[in-house]
PDB file of C-alpha atoms in Angstrom:
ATOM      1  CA  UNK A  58     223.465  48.225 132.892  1.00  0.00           C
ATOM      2  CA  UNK A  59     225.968  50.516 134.228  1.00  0.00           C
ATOM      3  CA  UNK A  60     228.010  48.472 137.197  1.00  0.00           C
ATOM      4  CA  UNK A  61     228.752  51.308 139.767  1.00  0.00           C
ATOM      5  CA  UNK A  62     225.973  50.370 141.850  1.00  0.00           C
ATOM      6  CA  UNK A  63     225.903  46.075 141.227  1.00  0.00           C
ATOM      7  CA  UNK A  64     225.703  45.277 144.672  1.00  0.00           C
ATOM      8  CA  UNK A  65     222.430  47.428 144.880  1.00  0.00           C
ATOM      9  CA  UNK A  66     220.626  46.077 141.915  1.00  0.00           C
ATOM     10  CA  UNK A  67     221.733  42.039 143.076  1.00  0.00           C
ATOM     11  CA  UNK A  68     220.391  42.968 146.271  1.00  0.00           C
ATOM     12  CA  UNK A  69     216.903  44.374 144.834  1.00  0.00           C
ATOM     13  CA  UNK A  70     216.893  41.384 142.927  1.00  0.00           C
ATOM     14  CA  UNK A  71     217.403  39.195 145.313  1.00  0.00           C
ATOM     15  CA  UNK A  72     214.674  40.958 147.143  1.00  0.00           C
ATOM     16  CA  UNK A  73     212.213  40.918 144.067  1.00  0.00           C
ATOM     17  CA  UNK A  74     212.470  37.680 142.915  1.00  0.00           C
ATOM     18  CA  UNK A  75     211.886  36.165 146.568  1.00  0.00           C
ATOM     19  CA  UNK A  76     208.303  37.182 146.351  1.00  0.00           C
ATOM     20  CA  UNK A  77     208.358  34.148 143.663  1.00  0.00           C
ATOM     21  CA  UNK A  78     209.097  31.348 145.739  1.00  0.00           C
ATOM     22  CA  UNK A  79     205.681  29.762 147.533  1.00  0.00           C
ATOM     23  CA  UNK A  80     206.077  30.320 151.116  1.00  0.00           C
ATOM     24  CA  UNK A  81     206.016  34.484 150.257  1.00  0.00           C
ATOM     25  CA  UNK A  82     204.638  36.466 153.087  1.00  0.00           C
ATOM     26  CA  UNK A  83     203.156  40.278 153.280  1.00  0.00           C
ATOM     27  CA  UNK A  84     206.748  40.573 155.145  1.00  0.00           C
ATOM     28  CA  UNK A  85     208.713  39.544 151.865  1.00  0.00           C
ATOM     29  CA  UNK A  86     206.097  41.577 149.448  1.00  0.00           C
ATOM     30  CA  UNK A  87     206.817  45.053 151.456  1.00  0.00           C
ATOM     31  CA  UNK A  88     209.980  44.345 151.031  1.00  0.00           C
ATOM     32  CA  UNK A  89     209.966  43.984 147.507  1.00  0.00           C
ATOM     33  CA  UNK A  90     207.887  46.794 147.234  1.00  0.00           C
ATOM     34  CA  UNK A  91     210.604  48.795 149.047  1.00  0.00           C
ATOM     35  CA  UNK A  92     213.062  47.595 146.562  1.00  0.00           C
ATOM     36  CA  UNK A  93     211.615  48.539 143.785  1.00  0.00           C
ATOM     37  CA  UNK A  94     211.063  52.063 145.182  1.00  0.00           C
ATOM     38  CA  UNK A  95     214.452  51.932 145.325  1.00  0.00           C
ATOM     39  CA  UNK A  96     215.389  50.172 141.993  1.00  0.00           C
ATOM     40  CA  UNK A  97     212.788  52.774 140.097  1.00  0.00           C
ATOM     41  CA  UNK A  98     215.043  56.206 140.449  1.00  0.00           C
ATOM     42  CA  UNK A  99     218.366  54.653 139.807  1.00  0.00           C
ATOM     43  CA  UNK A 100     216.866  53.081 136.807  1.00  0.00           C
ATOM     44  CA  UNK A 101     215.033  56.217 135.629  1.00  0.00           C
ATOM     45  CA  UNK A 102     218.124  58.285 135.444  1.00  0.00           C
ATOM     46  CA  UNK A 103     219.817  55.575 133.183  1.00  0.00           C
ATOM     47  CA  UNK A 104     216.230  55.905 131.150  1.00  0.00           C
ATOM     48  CA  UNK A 105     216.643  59.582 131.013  1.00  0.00           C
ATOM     49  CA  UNK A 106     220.495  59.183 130.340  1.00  0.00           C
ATOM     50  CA  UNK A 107     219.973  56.968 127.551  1.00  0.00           C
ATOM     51  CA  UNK A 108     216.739  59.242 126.666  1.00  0.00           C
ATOM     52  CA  UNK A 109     219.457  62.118 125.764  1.00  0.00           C
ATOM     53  CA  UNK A 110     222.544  60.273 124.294  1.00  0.00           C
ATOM     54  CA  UNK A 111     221.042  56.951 122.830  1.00  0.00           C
ATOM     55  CA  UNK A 112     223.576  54.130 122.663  1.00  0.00           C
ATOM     56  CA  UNK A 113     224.000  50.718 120.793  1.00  0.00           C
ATOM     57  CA  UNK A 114     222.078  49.035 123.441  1.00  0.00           C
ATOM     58  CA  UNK A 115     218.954  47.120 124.412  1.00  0.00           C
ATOM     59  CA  UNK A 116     217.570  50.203 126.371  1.00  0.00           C
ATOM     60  CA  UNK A 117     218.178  52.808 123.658  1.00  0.00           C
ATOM     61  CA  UNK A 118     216.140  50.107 121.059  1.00  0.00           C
ATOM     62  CA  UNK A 119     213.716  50.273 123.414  1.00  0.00           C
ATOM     63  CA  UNK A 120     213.036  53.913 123.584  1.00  0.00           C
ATOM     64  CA  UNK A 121     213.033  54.137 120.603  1.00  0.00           C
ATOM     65  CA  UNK A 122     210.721  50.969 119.802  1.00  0.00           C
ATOM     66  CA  UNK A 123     207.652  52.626 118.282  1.00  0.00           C
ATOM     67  CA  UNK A 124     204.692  50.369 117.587  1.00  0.00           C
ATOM     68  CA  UNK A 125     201.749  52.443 115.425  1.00  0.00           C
ATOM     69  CA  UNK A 126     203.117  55.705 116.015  1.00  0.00           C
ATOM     70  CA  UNK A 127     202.874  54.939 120.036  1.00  0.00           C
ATOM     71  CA  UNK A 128     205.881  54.715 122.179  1.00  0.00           C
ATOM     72  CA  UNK A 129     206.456  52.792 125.472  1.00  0.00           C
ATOM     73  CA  UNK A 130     205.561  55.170 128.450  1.00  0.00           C
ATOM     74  CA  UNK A 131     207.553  55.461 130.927  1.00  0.00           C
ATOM     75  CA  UNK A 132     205.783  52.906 133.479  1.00  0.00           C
ATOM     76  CA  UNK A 133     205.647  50.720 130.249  1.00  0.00           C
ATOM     77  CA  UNK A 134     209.316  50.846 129.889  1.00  0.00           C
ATOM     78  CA  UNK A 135     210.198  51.167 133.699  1.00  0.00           C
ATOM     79  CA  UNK A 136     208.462  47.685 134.321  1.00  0.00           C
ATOM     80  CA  UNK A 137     209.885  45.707 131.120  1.00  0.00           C
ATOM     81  CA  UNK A 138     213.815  47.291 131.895  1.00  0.00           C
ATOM     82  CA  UNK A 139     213.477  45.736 135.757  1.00  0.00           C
ATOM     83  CA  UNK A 140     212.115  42.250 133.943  1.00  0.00           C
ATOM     84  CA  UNK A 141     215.030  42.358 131.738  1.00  0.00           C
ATOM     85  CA  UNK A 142     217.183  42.900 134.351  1.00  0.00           C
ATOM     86  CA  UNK A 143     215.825  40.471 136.998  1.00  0.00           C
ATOM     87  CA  UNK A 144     215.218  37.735 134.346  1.00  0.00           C
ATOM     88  CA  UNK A 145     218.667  38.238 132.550  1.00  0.00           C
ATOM     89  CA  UNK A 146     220.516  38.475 135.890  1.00  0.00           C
ATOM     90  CA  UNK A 147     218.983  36.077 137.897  1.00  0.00           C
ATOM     91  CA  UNK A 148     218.698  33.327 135.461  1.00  0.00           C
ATOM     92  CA  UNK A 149     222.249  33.816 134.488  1.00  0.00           C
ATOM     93  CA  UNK A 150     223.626  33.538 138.502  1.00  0.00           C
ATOM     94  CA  UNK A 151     221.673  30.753 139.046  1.00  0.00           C
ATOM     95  CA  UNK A 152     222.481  28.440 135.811  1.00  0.00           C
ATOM     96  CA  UNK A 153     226.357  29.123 136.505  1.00  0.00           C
ATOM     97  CA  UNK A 154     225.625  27.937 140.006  1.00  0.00           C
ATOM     98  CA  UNK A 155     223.606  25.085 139.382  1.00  0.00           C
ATOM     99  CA  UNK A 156     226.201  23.975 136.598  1.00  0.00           C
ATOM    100  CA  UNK A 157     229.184  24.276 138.693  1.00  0.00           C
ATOM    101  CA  UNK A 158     227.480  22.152 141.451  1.00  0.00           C
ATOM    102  CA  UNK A 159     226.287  19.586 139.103  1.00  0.00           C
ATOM    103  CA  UNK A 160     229.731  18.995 137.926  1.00  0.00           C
ATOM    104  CA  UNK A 161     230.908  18.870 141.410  1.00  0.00           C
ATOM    105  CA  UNK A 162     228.014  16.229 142.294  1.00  0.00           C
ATOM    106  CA  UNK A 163     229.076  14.044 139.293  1.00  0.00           C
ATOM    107  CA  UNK A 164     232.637  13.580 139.161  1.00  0.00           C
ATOM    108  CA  UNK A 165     232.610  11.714 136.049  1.00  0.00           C
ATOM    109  CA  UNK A 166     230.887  14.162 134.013  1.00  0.00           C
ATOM    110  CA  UNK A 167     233.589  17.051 135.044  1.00  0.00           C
ATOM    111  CA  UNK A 168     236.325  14.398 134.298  1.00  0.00           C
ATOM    112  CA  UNK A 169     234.371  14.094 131.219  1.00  0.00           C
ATOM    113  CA  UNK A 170     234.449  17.893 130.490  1.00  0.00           C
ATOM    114  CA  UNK A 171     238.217  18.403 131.555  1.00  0.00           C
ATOM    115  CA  UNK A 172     238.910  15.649 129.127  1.00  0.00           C
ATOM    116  CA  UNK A 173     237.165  17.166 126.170  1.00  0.00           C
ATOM    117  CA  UNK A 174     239.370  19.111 123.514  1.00  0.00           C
ATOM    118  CA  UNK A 175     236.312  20.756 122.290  1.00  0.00           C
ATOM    119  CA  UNK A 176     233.389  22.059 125.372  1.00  0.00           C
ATOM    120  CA  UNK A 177     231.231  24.100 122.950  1.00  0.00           C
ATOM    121  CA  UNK A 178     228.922  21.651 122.159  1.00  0.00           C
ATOM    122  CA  UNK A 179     228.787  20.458 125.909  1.00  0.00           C
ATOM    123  CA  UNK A 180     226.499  23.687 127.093  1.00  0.00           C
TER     124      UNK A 180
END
């Protein structure tokens, strides 16, 4: 995803993935639904973009994913590139966050981690 516009897509996001959380109201869904208005022609020129001058990327796989001579419309592929996004993103922000706070909470687990010469088997 192309970062010149980051702050937008968190935002959306943000907006989208609130409609998740059990106390969601029509308020929050309109909202959402005005987000993804939003999200939809941003994302569309990067479909078109990529549509023209097809990179080594997940997007350019996916255009070109053909299943029984079909391709993904452009709804199809629309919906699955802002579930990618959302799902990749959001799940990524919020693991660092939780991780850094549960090392913070536990004081001898970070002690634990500074002390370790090797981390990589500590994720």
């Amino acid at each position: 995803m192309p970062t010149d516009r980051g702050d937008e897509l968190r935002e959306w996001s943000q907006i989208i993935t609130a409609t998740l959380e059990p106390t969601t109201g029509v308020e929050d869904l309109e909202r959402a639904e005005i987000a993804i208005g939003k999200m939809r022609p941003y994302l569309n020129e990067i479909i078109e973009d990529r549509r023209r001058k097809p990179g080594d990327d997940m997007l350019s796989s996916l255009i070109a994913v053909e299943e029984q001579g079909e391709k993904l419309n452009n709804d199809e592929l629309m919906s699955f590139v802002i579930l990618l996004y959302i799902a990749g993103h959001e799940t990524t922000v919020n693991l660092i966050g939780n991780s850094v706070h549960a090392l913070l909470t536990h004081p001898l687990q970070l002690e634990t981690m500074r002390k370790e010469s090797c981390t990589s088997n500590m994720v």
